[in-house]
Short mmCIF file of C-alpha atoms in Angstrom, two decimals:
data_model
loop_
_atom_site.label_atom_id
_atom_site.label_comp_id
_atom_site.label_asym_id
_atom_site.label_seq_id
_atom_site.Cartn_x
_atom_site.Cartn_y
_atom_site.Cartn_z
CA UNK A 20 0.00 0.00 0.00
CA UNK A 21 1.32 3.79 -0.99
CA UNK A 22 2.32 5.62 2.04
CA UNK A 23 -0.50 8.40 0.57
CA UNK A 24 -2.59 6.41 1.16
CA UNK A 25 -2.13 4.92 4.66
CA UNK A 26 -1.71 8.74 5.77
CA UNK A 27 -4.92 9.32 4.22
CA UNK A 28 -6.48 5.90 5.95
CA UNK A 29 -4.98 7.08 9.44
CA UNK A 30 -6.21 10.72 8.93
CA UNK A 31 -10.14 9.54 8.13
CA UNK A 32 -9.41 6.75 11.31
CA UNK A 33 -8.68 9.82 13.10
CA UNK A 34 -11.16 12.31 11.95
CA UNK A 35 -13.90 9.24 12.41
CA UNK A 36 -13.10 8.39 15.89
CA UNK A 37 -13.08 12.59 17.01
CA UNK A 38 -16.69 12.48 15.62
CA UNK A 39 -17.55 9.55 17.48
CA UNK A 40 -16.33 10.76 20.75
CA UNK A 41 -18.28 13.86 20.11
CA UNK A 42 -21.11 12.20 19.33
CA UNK A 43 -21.03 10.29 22.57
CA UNK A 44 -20.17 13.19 24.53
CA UNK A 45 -23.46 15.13 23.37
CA UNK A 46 -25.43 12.11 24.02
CA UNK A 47 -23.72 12.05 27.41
CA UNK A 48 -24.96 15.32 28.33
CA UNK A 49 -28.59 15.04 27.23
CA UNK A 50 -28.72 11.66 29.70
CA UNK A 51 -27.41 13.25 32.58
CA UNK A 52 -30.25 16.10 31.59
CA UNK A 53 -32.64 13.84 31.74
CA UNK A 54 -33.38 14.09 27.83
CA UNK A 55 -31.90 10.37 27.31
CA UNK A 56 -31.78 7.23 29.06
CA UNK A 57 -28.08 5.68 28.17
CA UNK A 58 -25.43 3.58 30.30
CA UNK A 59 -23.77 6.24 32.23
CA UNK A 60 -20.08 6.07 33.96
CA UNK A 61 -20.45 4.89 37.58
CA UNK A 62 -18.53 7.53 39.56
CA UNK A 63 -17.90 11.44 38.02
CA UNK A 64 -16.20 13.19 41.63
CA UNK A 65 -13.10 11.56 40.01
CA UNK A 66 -11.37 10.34 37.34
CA UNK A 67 -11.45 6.12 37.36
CA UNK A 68 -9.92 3.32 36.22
CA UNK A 69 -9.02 -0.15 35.99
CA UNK A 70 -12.22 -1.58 37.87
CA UNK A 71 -11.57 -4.34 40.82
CA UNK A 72 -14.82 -6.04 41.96
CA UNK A 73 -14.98 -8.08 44.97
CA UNK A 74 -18.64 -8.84 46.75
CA UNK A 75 -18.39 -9.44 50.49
CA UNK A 76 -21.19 -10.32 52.24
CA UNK A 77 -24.64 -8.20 50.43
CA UNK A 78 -22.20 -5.85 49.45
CA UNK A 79 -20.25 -5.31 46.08
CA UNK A 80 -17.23 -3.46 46.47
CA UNK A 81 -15.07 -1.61 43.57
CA UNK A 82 -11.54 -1.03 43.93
CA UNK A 83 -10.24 1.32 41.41
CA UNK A 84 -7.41 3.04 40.14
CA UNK A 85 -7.62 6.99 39.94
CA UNK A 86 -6.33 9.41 37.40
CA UNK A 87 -4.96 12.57 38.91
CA UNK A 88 -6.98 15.37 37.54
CA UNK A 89 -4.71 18.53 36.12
CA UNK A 90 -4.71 20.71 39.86
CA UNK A 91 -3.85 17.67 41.55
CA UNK A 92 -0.45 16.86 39.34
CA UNK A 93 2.15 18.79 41.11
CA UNK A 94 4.39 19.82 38.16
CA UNK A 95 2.19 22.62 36.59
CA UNK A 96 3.92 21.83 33.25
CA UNK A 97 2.35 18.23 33.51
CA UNK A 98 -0.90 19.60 34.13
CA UNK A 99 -1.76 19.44 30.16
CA UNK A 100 0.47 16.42 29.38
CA UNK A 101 -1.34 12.89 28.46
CA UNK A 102 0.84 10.72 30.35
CA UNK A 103 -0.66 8.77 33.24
CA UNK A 104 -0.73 10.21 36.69
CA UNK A 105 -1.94 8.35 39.86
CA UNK A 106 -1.25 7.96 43.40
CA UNK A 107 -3.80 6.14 45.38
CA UNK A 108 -6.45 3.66 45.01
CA UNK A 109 -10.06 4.47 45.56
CA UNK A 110 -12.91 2.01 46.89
CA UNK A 111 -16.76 2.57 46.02
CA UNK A 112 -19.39 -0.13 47.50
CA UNK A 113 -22.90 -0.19 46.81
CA UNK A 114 -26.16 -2.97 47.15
CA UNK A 115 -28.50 -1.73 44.56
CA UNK A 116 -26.13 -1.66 41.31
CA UNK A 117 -27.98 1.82 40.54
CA UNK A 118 -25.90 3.82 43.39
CA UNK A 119 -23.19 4.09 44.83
CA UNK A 120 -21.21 5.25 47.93
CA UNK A 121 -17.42 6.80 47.81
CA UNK A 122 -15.04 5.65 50.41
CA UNK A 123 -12.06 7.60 48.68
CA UNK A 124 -8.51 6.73 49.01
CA UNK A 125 -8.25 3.25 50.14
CA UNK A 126 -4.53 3.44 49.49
CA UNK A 127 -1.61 4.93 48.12
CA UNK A 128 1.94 4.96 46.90
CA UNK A 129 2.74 5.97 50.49
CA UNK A 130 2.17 2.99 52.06
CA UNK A 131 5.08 1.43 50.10
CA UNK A 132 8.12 2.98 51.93
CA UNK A 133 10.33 0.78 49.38
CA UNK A 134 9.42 2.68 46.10
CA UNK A 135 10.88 5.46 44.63
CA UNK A 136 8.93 6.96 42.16
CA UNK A 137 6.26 9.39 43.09
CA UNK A 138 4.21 8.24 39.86
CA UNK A 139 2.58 4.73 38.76
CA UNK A 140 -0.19 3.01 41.03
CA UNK A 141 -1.52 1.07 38.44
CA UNK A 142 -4.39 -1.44 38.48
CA UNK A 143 -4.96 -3.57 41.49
CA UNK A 144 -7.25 -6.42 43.06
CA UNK A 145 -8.27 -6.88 46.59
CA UNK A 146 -9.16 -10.23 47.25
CA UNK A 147 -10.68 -11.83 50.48
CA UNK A 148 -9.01 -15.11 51.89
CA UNK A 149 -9.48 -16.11 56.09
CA UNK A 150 -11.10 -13.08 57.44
CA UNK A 151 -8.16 -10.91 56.11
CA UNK A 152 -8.33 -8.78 52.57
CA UNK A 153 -5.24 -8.95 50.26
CA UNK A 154 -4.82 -5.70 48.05
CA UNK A 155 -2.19 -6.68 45.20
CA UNK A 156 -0.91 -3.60 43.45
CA UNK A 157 1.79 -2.48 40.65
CA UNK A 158 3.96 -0.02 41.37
CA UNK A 159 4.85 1.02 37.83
CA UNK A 160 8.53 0.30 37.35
CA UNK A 161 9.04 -1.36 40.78
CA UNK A 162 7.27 -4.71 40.21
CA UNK A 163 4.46 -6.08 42.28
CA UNK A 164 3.81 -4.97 46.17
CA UNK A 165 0.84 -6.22 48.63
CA UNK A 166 -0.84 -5.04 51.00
CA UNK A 167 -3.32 -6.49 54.34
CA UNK A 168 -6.02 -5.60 56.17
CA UNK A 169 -8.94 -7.00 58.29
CA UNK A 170 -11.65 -4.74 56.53
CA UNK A 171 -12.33 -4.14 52.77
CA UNK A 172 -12.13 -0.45 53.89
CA UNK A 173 -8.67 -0.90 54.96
CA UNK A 174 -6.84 0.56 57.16
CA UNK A 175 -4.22 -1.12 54.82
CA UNK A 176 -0.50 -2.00 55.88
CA UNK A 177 2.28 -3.71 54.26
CA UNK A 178 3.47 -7.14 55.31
CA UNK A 179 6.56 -7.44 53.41
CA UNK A 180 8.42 -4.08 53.29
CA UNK A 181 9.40 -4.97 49.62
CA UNK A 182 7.92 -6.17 46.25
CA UNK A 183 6.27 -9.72 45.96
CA UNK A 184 7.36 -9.96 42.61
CA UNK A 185 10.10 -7.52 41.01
CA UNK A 186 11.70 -8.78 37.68
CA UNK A 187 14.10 -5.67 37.72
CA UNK A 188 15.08 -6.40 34.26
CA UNK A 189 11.99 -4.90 32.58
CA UNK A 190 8.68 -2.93 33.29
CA UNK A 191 6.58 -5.94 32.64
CA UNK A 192 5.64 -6.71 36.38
CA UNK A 193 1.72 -4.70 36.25
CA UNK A 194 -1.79 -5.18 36.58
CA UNK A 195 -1.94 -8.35 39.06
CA UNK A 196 -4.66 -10.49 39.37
CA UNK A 197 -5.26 -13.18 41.92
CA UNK A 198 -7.56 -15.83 42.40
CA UNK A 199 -8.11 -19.13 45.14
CA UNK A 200 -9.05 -22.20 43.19
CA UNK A 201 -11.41 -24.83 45.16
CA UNK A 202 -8.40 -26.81 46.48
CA UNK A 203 -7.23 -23.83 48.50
CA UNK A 204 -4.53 -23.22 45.76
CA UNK A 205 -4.06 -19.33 45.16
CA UNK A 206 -2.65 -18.10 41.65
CA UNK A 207 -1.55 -14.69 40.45
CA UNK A 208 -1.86 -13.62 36.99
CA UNK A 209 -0.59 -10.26 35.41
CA UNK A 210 2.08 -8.64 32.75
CA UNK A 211 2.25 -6.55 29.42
CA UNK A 212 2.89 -7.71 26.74
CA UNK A 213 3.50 -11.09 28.40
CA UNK A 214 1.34 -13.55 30.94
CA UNK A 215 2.86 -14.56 33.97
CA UNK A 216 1.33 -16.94 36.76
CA UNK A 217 3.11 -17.70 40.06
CA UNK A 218 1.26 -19.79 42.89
CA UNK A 219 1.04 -18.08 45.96
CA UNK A 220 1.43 -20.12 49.52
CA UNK A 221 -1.33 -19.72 51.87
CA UNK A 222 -0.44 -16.98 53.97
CA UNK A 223 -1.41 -15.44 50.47
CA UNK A 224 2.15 -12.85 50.89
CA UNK A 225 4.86 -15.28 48.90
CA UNK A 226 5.28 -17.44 46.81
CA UNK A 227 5.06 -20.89 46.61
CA UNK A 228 7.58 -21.36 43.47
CA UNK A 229 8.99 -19.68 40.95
CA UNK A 230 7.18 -17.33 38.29
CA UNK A 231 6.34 -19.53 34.72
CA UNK A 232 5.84 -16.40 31.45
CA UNK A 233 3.48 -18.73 29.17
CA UNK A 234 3.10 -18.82 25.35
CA UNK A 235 1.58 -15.66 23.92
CA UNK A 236 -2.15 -15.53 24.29
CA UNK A 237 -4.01 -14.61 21.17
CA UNK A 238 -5.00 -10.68 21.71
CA UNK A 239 -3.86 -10.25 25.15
CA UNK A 240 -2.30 -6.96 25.63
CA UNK A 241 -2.53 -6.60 29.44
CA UNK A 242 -4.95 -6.40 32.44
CA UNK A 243 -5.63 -10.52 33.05
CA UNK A 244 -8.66 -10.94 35.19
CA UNK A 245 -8.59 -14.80 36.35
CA UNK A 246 -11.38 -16.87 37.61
CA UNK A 247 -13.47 -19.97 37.77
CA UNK A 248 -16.61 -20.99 36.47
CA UNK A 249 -18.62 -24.34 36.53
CA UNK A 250 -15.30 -25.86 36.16
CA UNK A 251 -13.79 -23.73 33.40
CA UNK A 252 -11.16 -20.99 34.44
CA UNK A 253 -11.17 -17.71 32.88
CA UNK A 254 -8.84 -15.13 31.85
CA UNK A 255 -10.52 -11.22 30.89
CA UNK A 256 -8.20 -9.35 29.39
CA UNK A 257 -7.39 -5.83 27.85
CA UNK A 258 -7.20 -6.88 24.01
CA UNK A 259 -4.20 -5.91 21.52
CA UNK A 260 -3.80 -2.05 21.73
CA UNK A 261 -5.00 0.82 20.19
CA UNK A 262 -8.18 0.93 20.58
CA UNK A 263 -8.15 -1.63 22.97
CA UNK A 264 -10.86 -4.01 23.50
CA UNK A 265 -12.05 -6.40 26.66
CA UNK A 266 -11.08 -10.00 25.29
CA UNK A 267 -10.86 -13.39 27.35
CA UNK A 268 -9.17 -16.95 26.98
CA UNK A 269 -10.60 -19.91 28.96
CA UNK A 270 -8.48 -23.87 29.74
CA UNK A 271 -9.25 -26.64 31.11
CA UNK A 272 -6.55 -25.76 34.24
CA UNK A 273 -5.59 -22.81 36.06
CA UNK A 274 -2.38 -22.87 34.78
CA UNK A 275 -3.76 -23.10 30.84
CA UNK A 276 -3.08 -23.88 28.23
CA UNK A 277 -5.02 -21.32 27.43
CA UNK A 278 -7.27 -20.50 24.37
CA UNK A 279 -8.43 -17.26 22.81
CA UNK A 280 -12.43 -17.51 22.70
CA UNK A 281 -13.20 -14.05 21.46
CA UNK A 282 -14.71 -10.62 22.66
CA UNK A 283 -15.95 -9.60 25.48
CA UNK A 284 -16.43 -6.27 23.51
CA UNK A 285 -14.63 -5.41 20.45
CA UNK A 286 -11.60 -2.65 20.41
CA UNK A 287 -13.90 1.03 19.14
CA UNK A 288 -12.21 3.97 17.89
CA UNK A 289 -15.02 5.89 20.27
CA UNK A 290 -12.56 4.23 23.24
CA UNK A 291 -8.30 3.79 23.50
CA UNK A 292 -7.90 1.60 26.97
CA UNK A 293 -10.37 -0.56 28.31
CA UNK A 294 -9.48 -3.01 31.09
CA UNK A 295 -11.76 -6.28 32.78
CA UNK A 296 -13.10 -6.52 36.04
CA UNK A 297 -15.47 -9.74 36.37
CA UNK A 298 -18.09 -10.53 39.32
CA UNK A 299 -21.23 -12.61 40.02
CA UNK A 300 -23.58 -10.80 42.12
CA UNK A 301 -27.02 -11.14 43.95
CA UNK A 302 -27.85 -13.47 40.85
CA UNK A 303 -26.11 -11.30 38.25
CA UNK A 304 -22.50 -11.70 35.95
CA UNK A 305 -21.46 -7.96 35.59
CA UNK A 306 -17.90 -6.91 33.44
CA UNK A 307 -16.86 -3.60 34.82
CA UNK A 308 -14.45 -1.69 32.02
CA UNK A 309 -13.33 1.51 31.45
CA UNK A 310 -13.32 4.93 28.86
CA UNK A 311 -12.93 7.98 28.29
CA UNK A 312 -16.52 9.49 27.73
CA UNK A 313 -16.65 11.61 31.21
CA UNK A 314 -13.18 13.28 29.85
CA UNK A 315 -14.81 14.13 26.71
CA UNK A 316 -17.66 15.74 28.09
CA UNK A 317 -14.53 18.68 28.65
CA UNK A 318 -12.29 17.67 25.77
CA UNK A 319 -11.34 15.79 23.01
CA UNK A 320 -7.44 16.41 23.39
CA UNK A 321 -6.36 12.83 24.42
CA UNK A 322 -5.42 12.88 28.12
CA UNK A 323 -5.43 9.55 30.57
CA UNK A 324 -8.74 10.27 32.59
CA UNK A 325 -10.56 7.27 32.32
CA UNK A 326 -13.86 6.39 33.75
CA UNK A 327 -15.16 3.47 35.18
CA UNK A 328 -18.47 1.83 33.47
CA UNK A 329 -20.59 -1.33 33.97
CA UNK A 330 -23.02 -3.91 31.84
CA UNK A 331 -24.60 -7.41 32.76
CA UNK A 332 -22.46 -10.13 31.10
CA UNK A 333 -24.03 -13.45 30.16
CA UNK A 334 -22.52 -16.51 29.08
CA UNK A 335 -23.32 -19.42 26.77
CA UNK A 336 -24.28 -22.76 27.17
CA UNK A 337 -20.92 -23.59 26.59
CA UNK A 338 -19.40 -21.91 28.53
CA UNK A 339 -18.37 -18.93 26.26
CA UNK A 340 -19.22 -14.97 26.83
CA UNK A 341 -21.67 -13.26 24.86
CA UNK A 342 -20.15 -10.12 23.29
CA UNK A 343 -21.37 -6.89 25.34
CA UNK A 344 -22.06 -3.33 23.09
CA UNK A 345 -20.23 -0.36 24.20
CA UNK A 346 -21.12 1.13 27.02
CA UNK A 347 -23.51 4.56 25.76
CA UNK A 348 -25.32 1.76 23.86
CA UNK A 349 -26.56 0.18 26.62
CA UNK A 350 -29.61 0.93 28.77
CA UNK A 351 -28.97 1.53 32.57
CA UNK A 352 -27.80 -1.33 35.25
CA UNK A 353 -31.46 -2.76 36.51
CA UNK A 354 -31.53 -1.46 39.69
CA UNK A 355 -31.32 -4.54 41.99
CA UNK A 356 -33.08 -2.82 45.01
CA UNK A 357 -34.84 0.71 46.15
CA UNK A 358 -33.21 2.82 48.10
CA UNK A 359 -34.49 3.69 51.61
CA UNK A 360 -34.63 7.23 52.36
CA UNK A 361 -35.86 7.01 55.88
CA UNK A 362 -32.23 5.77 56.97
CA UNK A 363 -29.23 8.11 56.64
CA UNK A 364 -27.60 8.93 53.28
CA UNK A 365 -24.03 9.79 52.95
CA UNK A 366 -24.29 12.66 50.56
CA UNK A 367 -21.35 10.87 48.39
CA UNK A 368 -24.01 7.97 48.01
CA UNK A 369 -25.24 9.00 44.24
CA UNK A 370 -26.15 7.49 40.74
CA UNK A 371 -24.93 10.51 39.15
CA UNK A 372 -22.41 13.82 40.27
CA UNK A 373 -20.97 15.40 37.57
CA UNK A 374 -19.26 18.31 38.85
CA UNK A 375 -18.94 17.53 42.39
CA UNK A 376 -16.04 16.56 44.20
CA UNK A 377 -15.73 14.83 47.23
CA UNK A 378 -13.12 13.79 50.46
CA UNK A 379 -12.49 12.23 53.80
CA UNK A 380 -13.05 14.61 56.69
CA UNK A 381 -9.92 15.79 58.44
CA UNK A 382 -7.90 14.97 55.09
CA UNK A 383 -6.60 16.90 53.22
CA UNK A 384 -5.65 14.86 49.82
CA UNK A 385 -4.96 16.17 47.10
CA UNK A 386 -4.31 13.66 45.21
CA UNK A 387 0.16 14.34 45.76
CA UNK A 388 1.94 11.84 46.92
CA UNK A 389 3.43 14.17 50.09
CA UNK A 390 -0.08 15.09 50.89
CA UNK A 391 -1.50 11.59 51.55
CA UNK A 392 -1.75 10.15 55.05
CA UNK A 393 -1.29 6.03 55.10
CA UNK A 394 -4.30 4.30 54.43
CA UNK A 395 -6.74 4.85 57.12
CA UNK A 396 -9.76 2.40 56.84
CA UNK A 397 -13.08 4.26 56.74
CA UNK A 398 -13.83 7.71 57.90
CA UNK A 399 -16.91 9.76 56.70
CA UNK A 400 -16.76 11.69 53.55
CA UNK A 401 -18.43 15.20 52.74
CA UNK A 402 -19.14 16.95 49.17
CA UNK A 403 -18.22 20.38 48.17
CA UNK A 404 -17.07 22.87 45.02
CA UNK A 405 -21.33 22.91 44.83
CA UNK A 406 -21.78 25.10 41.87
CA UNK A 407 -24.93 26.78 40.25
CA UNK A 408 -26.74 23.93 38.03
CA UNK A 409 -25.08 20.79 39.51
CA UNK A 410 -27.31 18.20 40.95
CA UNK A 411 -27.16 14.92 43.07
CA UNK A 412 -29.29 11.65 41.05
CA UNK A 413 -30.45 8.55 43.36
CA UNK A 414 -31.89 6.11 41.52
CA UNK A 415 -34.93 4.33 42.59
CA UNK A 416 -35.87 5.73 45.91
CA UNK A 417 -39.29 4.08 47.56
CA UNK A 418 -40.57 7.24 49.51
CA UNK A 419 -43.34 4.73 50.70
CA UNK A 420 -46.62 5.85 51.77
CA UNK A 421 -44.99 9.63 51.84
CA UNK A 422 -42.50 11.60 53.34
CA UNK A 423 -43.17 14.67 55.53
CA UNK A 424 -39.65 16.41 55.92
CA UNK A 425 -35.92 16.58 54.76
CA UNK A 426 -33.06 17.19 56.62
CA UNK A 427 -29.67 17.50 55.52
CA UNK A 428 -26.37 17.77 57.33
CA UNK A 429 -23.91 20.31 56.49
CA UNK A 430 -21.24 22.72 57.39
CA UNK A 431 -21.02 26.37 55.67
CA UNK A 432 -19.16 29.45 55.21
CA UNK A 433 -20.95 30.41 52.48
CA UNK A 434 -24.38 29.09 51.77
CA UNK A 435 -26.48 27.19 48.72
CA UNK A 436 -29.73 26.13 47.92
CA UNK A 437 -31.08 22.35 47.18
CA UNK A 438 -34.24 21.93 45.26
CA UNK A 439 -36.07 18.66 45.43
CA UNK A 440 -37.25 16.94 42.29
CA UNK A 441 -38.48 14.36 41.16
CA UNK A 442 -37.82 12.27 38.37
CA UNK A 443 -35.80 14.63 36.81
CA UNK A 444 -34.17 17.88 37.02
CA UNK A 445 -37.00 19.84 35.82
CA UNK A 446 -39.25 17.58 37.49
CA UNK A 447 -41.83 18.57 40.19
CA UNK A 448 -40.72 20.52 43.19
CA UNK A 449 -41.45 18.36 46.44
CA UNK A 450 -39.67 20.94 48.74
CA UNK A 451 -36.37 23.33 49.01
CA UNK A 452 -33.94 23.72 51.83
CA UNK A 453 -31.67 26.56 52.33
CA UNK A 454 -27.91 25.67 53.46
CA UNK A 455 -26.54 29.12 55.45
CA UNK A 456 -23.92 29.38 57.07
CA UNK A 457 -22.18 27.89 60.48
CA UNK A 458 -19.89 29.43 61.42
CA UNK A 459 -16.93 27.46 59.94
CA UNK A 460 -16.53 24.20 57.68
CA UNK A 461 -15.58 22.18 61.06
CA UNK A 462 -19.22 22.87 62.30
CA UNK A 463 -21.61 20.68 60.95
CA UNK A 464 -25.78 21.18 62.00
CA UNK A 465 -28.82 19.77 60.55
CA UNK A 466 -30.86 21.68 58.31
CA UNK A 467 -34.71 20.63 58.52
CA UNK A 468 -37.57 21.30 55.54
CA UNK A 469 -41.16 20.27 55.31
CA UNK A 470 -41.66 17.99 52.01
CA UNK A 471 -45.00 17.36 49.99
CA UNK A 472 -46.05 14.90 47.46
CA UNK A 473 -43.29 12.49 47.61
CA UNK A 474 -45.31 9.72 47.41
CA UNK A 475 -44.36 5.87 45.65
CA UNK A 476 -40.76 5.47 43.67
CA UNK A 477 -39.14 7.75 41.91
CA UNK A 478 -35.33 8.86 41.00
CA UNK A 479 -34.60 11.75 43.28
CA UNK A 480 -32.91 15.08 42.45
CA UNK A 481 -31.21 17.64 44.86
CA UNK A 482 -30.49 20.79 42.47
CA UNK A 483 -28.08 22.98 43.47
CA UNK A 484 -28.28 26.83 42.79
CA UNK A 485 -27.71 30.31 44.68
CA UNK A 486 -24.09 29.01 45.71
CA UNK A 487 -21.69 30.69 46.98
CA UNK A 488 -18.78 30.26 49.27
CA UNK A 489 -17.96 26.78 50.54
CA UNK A 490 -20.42 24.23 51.52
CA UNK A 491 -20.03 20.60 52.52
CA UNK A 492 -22.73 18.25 52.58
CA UNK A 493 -22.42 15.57 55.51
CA UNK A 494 -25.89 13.22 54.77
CA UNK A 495 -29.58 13.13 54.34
CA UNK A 496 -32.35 11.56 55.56
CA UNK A 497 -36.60 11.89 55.05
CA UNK A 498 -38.94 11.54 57.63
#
């Protein structure tokens, strides 16, 4: 082929995927008006990636990696650069598959005293094994480190003071994934461009022998995601890149050989990085993945701020995966429960945020590695940078026979008002509450409205206008 005409090829490839992204970003904006129904990103307080599912208990829990966004790189010049920029890990949880509630940093590059680089926590998984959670993470460039705790929320320490695996030869050593077969046998997968597999001993912290880099999978590019399945093991994986798609092998053993089946879903020029996270729950498959549509709604200058996003997964008779659309072509995530506004509400819990930002009281991260505290296990989270037009969605919440008031917890030193609507943002009015200040952002009090005609399910919207100054919401609850 001429060389014209592969520059013209890559130049109409180019041209066609900007148009895509644009088109997905408009039809992001109208859902999130209400003016379309489409598959929306989980979590918008933050920038998301690399999606780590684990259910314990009736709860499903999402580990995550997080892209820095630009004020929170400390190199100014970086602040427009494309390159990848995280620090920490964040955890989300939620019961309903419709909403979900922020835990933020779960942990960072600063509980590893042995690195060096101030750059490069990559994808992880937290697995549970004997009462005690195991959070496997890559330290980009420094191999594979893990971390231990006796909560999913962490707090999080390090058992080793050193990598579990560190082949300082190359940069190959990311994106680990871990998984205890039915004989009590645990196995680590990860790499790029390569697979490897070590078995881990059961205190789940070394390794049992030494690591085996199999033949080249068909398509896999990075990301594994191992597992089992009525007696067929699994491996998800982020397909060939660029565009990269979700792709998966399955064998006969956990230690393959393995066999390239297909798509999960198929590499788009409307994505660039994708990358698996698998999970049955409450009587549901779900395949958590990853783009770049929440970034778009801003810009279409390619930067790595990713966004987490969901679908139901279902497999064949054989055993094989039904290929999944992308994710604006899907309808919602059936919501799996209503929500219960009669107990307390953290005001991070929400189906949709755009705008807002959220953080653990009494921390102030900032998303730089100097400014984060070790992990610290769960402490209560407030939103703030409320602006004029911004809203909090819930899904699905059953106000019952009726509601009577509102209250909402909050500290001020400026002040904001939160309409209550129904069904949409323009729909009807069930009662407003005015947030004034007191006294100082340390002093939280309850603000208390009468509410009418809520009344049956519906989604709920508190719309945000007349701000001004700095307000953080605590939690909610109707009564």
């Amino acid at each position: 082929m001429k060389k014209k005409t592969v520059l013209s090829l890559l130049l109409l490839g180019c041209i066609g995927s900007i148009y895509a992204q644009k088109q997905d970003s408009l039809t992001l904006q109208a859902a999130f008006r209400g003016e379309k129904t489409v598959n929306l990103p989980l979590f918008q307080t933050k920038y998301t990636a690399d999606p780590s599912p684990l259910v314990v208990g009736d709860t499903l829990f999402l580990y995550t990696s997080h892209d820095a966004s630009p004020e929170d790189i400390p190199d100014v010049n970086e602040r427009s650069s494309a390159g990848f920029f995280m620090y920490d890990w964040l955890l989300w949880s939620t019961t309903d598959m419709a909403n979900w509630t922020e835990h933020g940093a779960v942990a960072s590059l600063k509980d590893f005293t042995w690195r060096s680089r101030e750059n490069g926590a990559w994808a992880i998984q937290t697995v549970e094994r004997n009462g005690k959670y195991y959070l496997y993470a890559p330290l980009h460039g420094h191999g594979i480190g893990v971390l231990v705790a006796d909560s999913p929320y962490g707090p999080f320490r390090d058992p080793l003071g050193k990598p579990l695996v560190w082949d300082r030869s190359n940069w190959f050593d990311i994106d680990p994934s871990v998984y205890t077969d039915d004989d009590g046998q645990a196995y680590m997968y990860w790499g790029n461009p390569h697979t490897f597999y070590a078995r881990l001993n059961p205190d789940m912290i070394s390794l049992k022998d030494s690591v085996v880099r199999l033949p080249h999978i068909e398509n896999y590019q990075e990301g594994p995601w191992f597992y089992k399945r009525n007696g067929k093991y699994y491996l998800g994986f982020a397909s060939t890149c660029c565009p990269e798609g979700l792709g998966y092998a399955m064998s006969d053993a956990p230690t393959g050989p393995w066999t390239s089946t297909g798509y999960i879903m198929r590499p788009t020029q409307r994505d660039r990085g994708n990358h698996p996270g698998i999970c049955d729950y409450k009587g549901h498959t779900y395949i958590f993945g990853q783009s770049y549509d929440l970034m778009h709604i801003e810009t279409f200058v390619h930067h790595e701020r990713r966004s987490v996003s969901a679908s139901e997964m279902t497999y064949n008779a054989d055993g094989t995966i039904q290929e999944v659309p992308y994710w604006l072509d899907l309808q919602p995530l059936k919501q799996l429960h209503w929500l219960d506004p009669y107990r307390r509400v953290e005001a991070e819990t929400m189906a949709w945020g755009y705008g807002l930002k959220s953080a653990k009281m009494g921390i102030p991260n900032t998303g730089v590695v100097k400014d984060m505290p070790e992990s610290t296990g769960k402490r209560n989270m407030y939103i703030y940078d409320i602006n004029d037009g911004e809203l909090i969605k819930l899904r699905g919440v059953d106000f019952g026979k009726g509601a009577k008031r509102f209250n909402m917890t909050a500290a001020a030193s400026g002040r904001c008002t939160i309409t209550l609507r129904l069904d949409s943002q323009n729909g009807p009015e069930i009662g407003k509450v005015d947030i004034t200040s007191t006294g100082s952002l340390d002093n939280y009090r309850t603000f208390d409205v009468k509410v009418k005609n809520a009344k049956g399910v519906h989604d709920l919207f508190l719309c945000f206008d007349n701000a001004t100054g700095d307000v953080h919401l605590d939690w909610w609850q109707f009564k």
